[in-house]
Coordinates of C-alpha atoms and ligand atoms in Angstrom, one line a residue:
X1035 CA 37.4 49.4 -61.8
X1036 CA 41.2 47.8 -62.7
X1037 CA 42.7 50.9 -63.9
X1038 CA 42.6 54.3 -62.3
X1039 CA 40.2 57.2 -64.1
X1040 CA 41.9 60.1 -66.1
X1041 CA 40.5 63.3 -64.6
X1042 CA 42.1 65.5 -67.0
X1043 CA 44.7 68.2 -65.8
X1044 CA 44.3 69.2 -62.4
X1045 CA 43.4 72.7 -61.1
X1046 CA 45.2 74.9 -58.6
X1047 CA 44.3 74.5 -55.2
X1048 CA 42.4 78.2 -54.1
X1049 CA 44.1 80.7 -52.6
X1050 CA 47.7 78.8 -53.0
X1051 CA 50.4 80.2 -54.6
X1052 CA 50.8 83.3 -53.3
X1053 CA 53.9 85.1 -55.3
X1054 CA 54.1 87.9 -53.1
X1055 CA 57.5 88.1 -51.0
X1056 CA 56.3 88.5 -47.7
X1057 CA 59.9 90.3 -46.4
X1058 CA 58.9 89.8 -42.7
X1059 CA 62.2 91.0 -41.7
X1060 CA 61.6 94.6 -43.2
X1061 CA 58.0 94.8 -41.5
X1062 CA 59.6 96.7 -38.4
X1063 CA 61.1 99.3 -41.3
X1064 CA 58.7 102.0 -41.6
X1065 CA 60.6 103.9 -43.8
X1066 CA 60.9 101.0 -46.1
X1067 CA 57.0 100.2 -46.0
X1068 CA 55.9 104.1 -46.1
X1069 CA 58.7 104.3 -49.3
X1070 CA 56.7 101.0 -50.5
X1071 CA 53.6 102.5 -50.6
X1072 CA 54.4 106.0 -52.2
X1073 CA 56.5 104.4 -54.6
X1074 CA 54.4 105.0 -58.0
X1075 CA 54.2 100.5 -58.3
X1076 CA 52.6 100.2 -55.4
X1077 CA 49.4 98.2 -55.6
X1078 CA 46.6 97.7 -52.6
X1079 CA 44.1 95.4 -52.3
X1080 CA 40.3 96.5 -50.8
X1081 CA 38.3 94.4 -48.3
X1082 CA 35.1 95.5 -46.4
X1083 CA 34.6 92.9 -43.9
X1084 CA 33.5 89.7 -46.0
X1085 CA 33.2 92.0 -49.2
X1086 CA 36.1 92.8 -51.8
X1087 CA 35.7 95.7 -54.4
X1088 CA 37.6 95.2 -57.8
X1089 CA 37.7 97.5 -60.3
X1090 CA 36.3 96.5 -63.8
X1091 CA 38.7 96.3 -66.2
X1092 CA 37.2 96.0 -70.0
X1093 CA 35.8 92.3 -69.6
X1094 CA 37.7 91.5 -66.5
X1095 CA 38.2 92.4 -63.0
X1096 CA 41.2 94.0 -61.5
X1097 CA 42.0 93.2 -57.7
X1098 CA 44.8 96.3 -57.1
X1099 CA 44.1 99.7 -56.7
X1100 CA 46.6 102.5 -56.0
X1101 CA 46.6 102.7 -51.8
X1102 CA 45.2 106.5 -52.3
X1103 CA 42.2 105.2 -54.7
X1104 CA 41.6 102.7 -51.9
X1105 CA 41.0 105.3 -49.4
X1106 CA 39.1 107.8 -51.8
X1107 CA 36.9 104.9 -52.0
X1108 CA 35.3 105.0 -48.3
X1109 CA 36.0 105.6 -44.6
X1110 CA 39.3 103.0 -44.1
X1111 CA 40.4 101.1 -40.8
X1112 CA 43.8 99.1 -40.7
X1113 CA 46.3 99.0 -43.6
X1114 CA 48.3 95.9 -43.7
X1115 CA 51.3 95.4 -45.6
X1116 CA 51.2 92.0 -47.8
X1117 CA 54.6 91.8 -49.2
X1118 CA 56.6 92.6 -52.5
X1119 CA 55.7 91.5 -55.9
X1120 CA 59.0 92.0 -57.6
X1121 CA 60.1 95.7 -55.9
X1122 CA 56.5 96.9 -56.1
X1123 CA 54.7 96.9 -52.7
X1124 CA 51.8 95.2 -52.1
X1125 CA 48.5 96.2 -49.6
X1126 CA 45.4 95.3 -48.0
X1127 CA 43.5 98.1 -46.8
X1128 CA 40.3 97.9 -44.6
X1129 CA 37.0 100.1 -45.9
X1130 CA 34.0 100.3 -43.4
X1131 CA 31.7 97.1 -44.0
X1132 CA 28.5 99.3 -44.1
X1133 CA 30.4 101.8 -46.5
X1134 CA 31.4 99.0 -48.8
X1135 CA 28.2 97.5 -49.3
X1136 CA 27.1 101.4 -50.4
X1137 CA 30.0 101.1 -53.6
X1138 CA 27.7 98.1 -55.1
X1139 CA 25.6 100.9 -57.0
X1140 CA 29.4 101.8 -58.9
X1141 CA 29.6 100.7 -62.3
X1142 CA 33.1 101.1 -62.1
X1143 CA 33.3 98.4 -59.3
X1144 CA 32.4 95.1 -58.5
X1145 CA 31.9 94.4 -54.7
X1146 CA 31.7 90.7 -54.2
X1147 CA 32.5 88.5 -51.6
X1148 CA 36.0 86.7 -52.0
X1149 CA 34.5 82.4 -52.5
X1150 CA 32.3 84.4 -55.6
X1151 CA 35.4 85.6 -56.5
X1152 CA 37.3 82.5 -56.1
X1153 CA 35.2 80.1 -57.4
X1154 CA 33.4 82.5 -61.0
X1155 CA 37.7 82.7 -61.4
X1156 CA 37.3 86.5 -61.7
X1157 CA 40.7 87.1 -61.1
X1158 CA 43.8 84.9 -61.6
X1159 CA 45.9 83.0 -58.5
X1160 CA 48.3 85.9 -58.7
X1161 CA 45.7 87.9 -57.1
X1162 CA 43.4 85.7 -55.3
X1163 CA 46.1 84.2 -53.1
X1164 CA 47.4 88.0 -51.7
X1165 CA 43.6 88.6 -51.8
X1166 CA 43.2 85.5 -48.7
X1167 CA 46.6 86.8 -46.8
X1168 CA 45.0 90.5 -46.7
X1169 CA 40.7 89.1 -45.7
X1170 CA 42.7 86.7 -43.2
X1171 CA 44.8 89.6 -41.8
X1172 CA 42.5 92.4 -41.7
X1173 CA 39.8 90.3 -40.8
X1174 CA 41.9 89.3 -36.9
X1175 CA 42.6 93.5 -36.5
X1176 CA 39.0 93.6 -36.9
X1177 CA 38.4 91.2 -34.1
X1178 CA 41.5 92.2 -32.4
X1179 CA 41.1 95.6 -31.6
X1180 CA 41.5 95.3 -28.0
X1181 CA 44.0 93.3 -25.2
X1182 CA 42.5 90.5 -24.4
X1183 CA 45.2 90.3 -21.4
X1184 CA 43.6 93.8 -20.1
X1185 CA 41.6 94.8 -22.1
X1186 CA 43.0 97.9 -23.5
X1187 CA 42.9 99.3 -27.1
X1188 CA 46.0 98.0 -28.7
X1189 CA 48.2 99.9 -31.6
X1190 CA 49.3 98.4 -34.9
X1191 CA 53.0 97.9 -35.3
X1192 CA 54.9 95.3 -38.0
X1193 CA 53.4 97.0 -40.8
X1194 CA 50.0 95.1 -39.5
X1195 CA 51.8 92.2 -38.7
X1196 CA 51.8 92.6 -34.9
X1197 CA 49.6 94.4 -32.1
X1198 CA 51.2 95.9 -29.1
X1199 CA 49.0 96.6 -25.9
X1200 CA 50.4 100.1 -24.4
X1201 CA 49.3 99.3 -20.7
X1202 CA 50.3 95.9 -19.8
X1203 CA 52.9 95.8 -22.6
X1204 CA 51.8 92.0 -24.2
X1205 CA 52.1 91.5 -27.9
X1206 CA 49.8 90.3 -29.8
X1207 CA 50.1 88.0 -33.0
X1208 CA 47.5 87.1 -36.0
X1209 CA 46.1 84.2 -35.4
X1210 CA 45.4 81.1 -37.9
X1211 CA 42.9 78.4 -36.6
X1212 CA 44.0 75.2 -37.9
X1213 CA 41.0 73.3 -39.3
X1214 CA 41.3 69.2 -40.4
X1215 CA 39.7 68.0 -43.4
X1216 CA 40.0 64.4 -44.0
X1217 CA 38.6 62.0 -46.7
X1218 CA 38.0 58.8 -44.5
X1219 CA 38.6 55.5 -46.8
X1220 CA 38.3 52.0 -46.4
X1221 CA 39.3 49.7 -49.8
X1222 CA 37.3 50.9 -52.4
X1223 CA 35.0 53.3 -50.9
X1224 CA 35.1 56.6 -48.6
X1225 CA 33.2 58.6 -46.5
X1226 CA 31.6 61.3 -47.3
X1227 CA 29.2 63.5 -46.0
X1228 CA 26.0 66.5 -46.1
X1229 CA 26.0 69.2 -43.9
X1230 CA 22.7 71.5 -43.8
X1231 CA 24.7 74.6 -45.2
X1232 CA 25.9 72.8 -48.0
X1233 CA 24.7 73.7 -51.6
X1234 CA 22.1 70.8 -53.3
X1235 CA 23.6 67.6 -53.8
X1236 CA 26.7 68.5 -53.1
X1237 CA 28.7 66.1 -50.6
X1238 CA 32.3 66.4 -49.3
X1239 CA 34.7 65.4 -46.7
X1240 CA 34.0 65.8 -42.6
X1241 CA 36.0 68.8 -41.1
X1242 CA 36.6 70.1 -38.2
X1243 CA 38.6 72.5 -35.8
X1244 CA 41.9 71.3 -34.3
X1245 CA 41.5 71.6 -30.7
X1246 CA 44.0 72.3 -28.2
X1247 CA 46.7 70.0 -27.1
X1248 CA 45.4 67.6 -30.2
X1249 CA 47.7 66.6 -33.1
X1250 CA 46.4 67.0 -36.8
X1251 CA 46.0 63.1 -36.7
X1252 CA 44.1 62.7 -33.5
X1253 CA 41.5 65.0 -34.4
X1254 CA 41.1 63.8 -38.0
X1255 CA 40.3 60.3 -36.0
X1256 CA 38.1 62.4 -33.8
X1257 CA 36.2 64.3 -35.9
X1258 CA 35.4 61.1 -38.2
X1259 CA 34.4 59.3 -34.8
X1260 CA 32.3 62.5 -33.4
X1261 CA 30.4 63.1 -36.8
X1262 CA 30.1 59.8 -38.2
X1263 CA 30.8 57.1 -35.9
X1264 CA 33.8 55.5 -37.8
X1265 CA 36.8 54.7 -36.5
X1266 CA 40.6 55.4 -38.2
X1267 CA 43.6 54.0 -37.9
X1268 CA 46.3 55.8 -39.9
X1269 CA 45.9 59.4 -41.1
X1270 CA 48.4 60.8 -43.6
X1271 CA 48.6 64.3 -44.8
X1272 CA 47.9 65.1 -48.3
X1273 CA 48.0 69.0 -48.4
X1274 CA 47.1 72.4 -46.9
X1275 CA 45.0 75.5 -47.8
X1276 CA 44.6 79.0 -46.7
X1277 CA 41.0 79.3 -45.8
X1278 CA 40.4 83.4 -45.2
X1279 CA 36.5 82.6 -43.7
X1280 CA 37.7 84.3 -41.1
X1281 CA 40.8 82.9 -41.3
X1282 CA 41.8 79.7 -40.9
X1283 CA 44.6 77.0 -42.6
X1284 CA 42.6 74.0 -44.0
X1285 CA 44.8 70.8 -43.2
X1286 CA 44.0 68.0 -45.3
X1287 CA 44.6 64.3 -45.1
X1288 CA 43.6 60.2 -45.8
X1289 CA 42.5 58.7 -42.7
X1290 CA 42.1 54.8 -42.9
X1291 CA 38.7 53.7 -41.8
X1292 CA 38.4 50.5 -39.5
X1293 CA 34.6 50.1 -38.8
X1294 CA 31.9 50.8 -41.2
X1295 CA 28.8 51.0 -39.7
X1296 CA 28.1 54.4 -40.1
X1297 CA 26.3 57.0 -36.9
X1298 CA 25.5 60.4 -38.2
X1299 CA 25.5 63.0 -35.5
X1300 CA 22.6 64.9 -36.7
X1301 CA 23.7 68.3 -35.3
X1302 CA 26.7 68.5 -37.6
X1303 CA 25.7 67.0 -40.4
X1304 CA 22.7 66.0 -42.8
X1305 CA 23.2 62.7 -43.4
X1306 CA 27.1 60.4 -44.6
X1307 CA 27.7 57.6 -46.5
X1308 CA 29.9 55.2 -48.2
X1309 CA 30.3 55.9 -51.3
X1310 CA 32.2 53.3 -54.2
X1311 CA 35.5 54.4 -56.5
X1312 CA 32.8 54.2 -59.2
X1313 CA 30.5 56.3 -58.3
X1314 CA 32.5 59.0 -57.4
X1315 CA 33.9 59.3 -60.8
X1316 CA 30.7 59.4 -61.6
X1317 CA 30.3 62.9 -59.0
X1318 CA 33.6 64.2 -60.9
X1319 CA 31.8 63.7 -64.5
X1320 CA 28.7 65.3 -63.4
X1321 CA 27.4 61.7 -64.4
X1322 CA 26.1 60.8 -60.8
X1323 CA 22.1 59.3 -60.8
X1324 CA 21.3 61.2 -57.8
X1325 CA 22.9 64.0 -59.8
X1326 CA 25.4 64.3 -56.4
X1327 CA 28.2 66.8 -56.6
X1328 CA 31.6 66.8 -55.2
X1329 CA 32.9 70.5 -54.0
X1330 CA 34.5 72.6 -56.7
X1331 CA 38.2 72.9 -57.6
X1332 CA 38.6 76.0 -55.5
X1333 CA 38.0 73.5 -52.5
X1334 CA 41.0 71.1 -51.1
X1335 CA 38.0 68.6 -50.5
X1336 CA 38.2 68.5 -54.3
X1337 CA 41.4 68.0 -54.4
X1338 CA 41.4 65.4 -51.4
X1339 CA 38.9 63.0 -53.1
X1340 CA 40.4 63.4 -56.4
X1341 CA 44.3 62.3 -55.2
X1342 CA 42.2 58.8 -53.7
X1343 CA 40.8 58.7 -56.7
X1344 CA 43.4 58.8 -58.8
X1345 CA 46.1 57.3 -56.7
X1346 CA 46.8 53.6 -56.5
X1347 CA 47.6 54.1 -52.5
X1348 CA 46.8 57.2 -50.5
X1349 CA 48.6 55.7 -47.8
X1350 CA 52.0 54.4 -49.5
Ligands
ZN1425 ZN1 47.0 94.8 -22.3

C-alpha cells in the first residue's frame, strides 16, 4: 500500500477522560466531603462487585443516583469519594454483590456489568470514566478489608482513598497493577495474537502484567518473547488506559520485532501470527476473508493497531 488508509474519525479511548476533579488535598476534610454529599448536587455512582445499576432514563441510561437512593437500593459497604464535577460532589458507593444481582427484576434499573456498558455506549465518557475510578476503588476495599502486615481489620480514612490498620499502625494505599500491551511490528506487518477467552475471530495485541523490578519496556520485550517467541528491540510508548477489571492501568506501546519465526506458548494463547498492513485494514473494515476482527474502540488494542496503521513511523 503507498499511501496510508483513512480510518475515519477516531474514537475515545474507554474509560479516559475522566472530568471529575479529583481534590486529593480535601480528602482528609470530612466536613468538606460529608457537606459534598448532603449538598442537594451531589451525584453517586452504584457498583455491586462486577455489576453497575443505572437508572433508566426515557431511552437512555443514567449512571448517578442521589447517595441516599444508592443506599435505599440494597445493603451498602464502602463509600468512596470520586471527586468534584464543577462544585457538585461525586460518589461511588458499594451494594452487596448477591443483593445487586436481586435489582435485575427492576424495571426502573439496568444492572449490567461495566465492558457492556462500555462498549453498547450506554452512557457517555462523562460517566463511564468516574464509573472505572469508583469499580477500580471499590473493587481494592473489597479485597482490602484486612492488614496484610498483621492481619487486622483496617478502617477507611481519605474519604476511601486510604486504609489505616489500628494495631500495627501501617497505611494502606489502592493499588493499580500496571499491565503492558504492545503491538509488536516489523516493516509492514505485526504481531498479533488469539487467546482462548477471546470472542470469535477476534485477534489483538499480547499483554501482560509488569512484574517487579521490570521497566514497561523490558517486559513489553518479555512478554512478546514468553508468548510468542519474538524478539524486540526498541519499545516506544504510545498511550495508557484505566482498565477497572479489577483494576489495573493498561500501558501501551510499539515494540520493534527482530526475529520472525514465530513460537506460540500454547498456555497463554490460541495461536499468533503475522499479519500484513493490508489485511489489517481489511480487520478495521470488517472486510477480512477469514472474517477476523480487531478489538473494539473501547479497547487501547484498537487504538494501538490503528496509530501503526495509520502512522508513517510508530517509532519516529
Ligand atoms: Zn496491621
Amino acid at each position: 500500500m503507498s499511501s496510508r488508509p483513512d480510518l475515519g474519525p477516531k474514537p475515545l479511548l474507554g474509560y479516559s477522560a475522566n472530568p471529575l476533579a479529583r481534590v486529593a488535598e480535601r480528602r482528609g476534610d470530612a466536613a468538606f466531603v460529608a457537606a459534598r454529599e448532603a449538598d442537594p448536587d451531589a451525584a453517586a455512582v452504584a457498583v455491586g462487585g462486577e455489576l453497575i445499576v443505572l437508572k433508566k432514563n426515557g431511552s437512555g441510561f443514567d449512571a448517578l443516583f442521589r447517595p441516599d437512593e444508592v443506599r435505599a437500593l440494597a445493603p451498602t459497604t464502602e463509600s468512596v469519594f470520586l471527586g468534584l464535577a464543577h462544585t457538585a460532589g461525586r460518589f461511588g458507593i458499594a451494594l452487596d454483590p448477591e443483593a445487586t444481582k436481586a435489582l435485575k427484576g427492576r424495571p426502573d434499573l439496568l444492572v449490567i456489568d461495566l465492558r457492556s456498558i462500555a462498549v453498547q455506549g450506554l452512557v457517555g465518557p462523562d460517566q463511564l470514566a468516574p464509573l472505572a475510578e469508583a469499580k477500580a476503588l471499590l473493587a481494592w476495599h473489597a479485597r482490602h478489608r484486612y492488614c496484610a502486615n498483621c492481619g487486622a481489620r483496617t478502617n477507611v480514612t481519605q474519604a476511601g482513598w486510604k486504609r489505616e490498620c489500628p494495631e500495627c499502625k501501617v497505611e494502606h494505599f489502592p493499588r493499580t497493577d500496571p499491565v503492558v500491551i504492545m503491538l509488536a511490528v516489523d516493516g509492514d506487518h505485526c504481531l498479533l495474537g488469539r487467546a482462548g477467552r477471546f470472542v470469535a475471530n477476534m485477534w489483538s495485541c499480547l499483554a501482560g502484567f509488569i512484574e517487579p523490578g521490570e521497566s514497561m519496556e523490558e517486559a513489553a520485550r518479555r512478554e512478546t518473547m514468553e508468548e510468542a517467541g519474538i524478539a524486540c528491540g526498541r519499545v516506544k510508548y504510545f498511550a495508557s488506559q484505566p482498565w477497572p477489571f479489577p483494576m489495573s492501568l493498561m500501558i501501551g506501546c510499539h515494540a520493534q520485532a527482530t526475529s520472525t519465526e514465530i513460537t506460540v506458548d500454547r498456555k497463554e494463547l490460541e495461536d499468533a501470527r503475522w499479519f500484513t498492513r493490508d489485511e489489517v485494514v481489511l480487520m478495521f473494515r470488517g472486510e477480512h476473508p477469514e472474517g477476523i476482527m480487531i478489538p473494539p474502540p473501547i479497547a487501547i488494542a484498537h487504538h494501538i493497531i490503528r496509530a501503526w496503521v495509520e502512522e508513517d513511523d510508530v517509532f519516529r
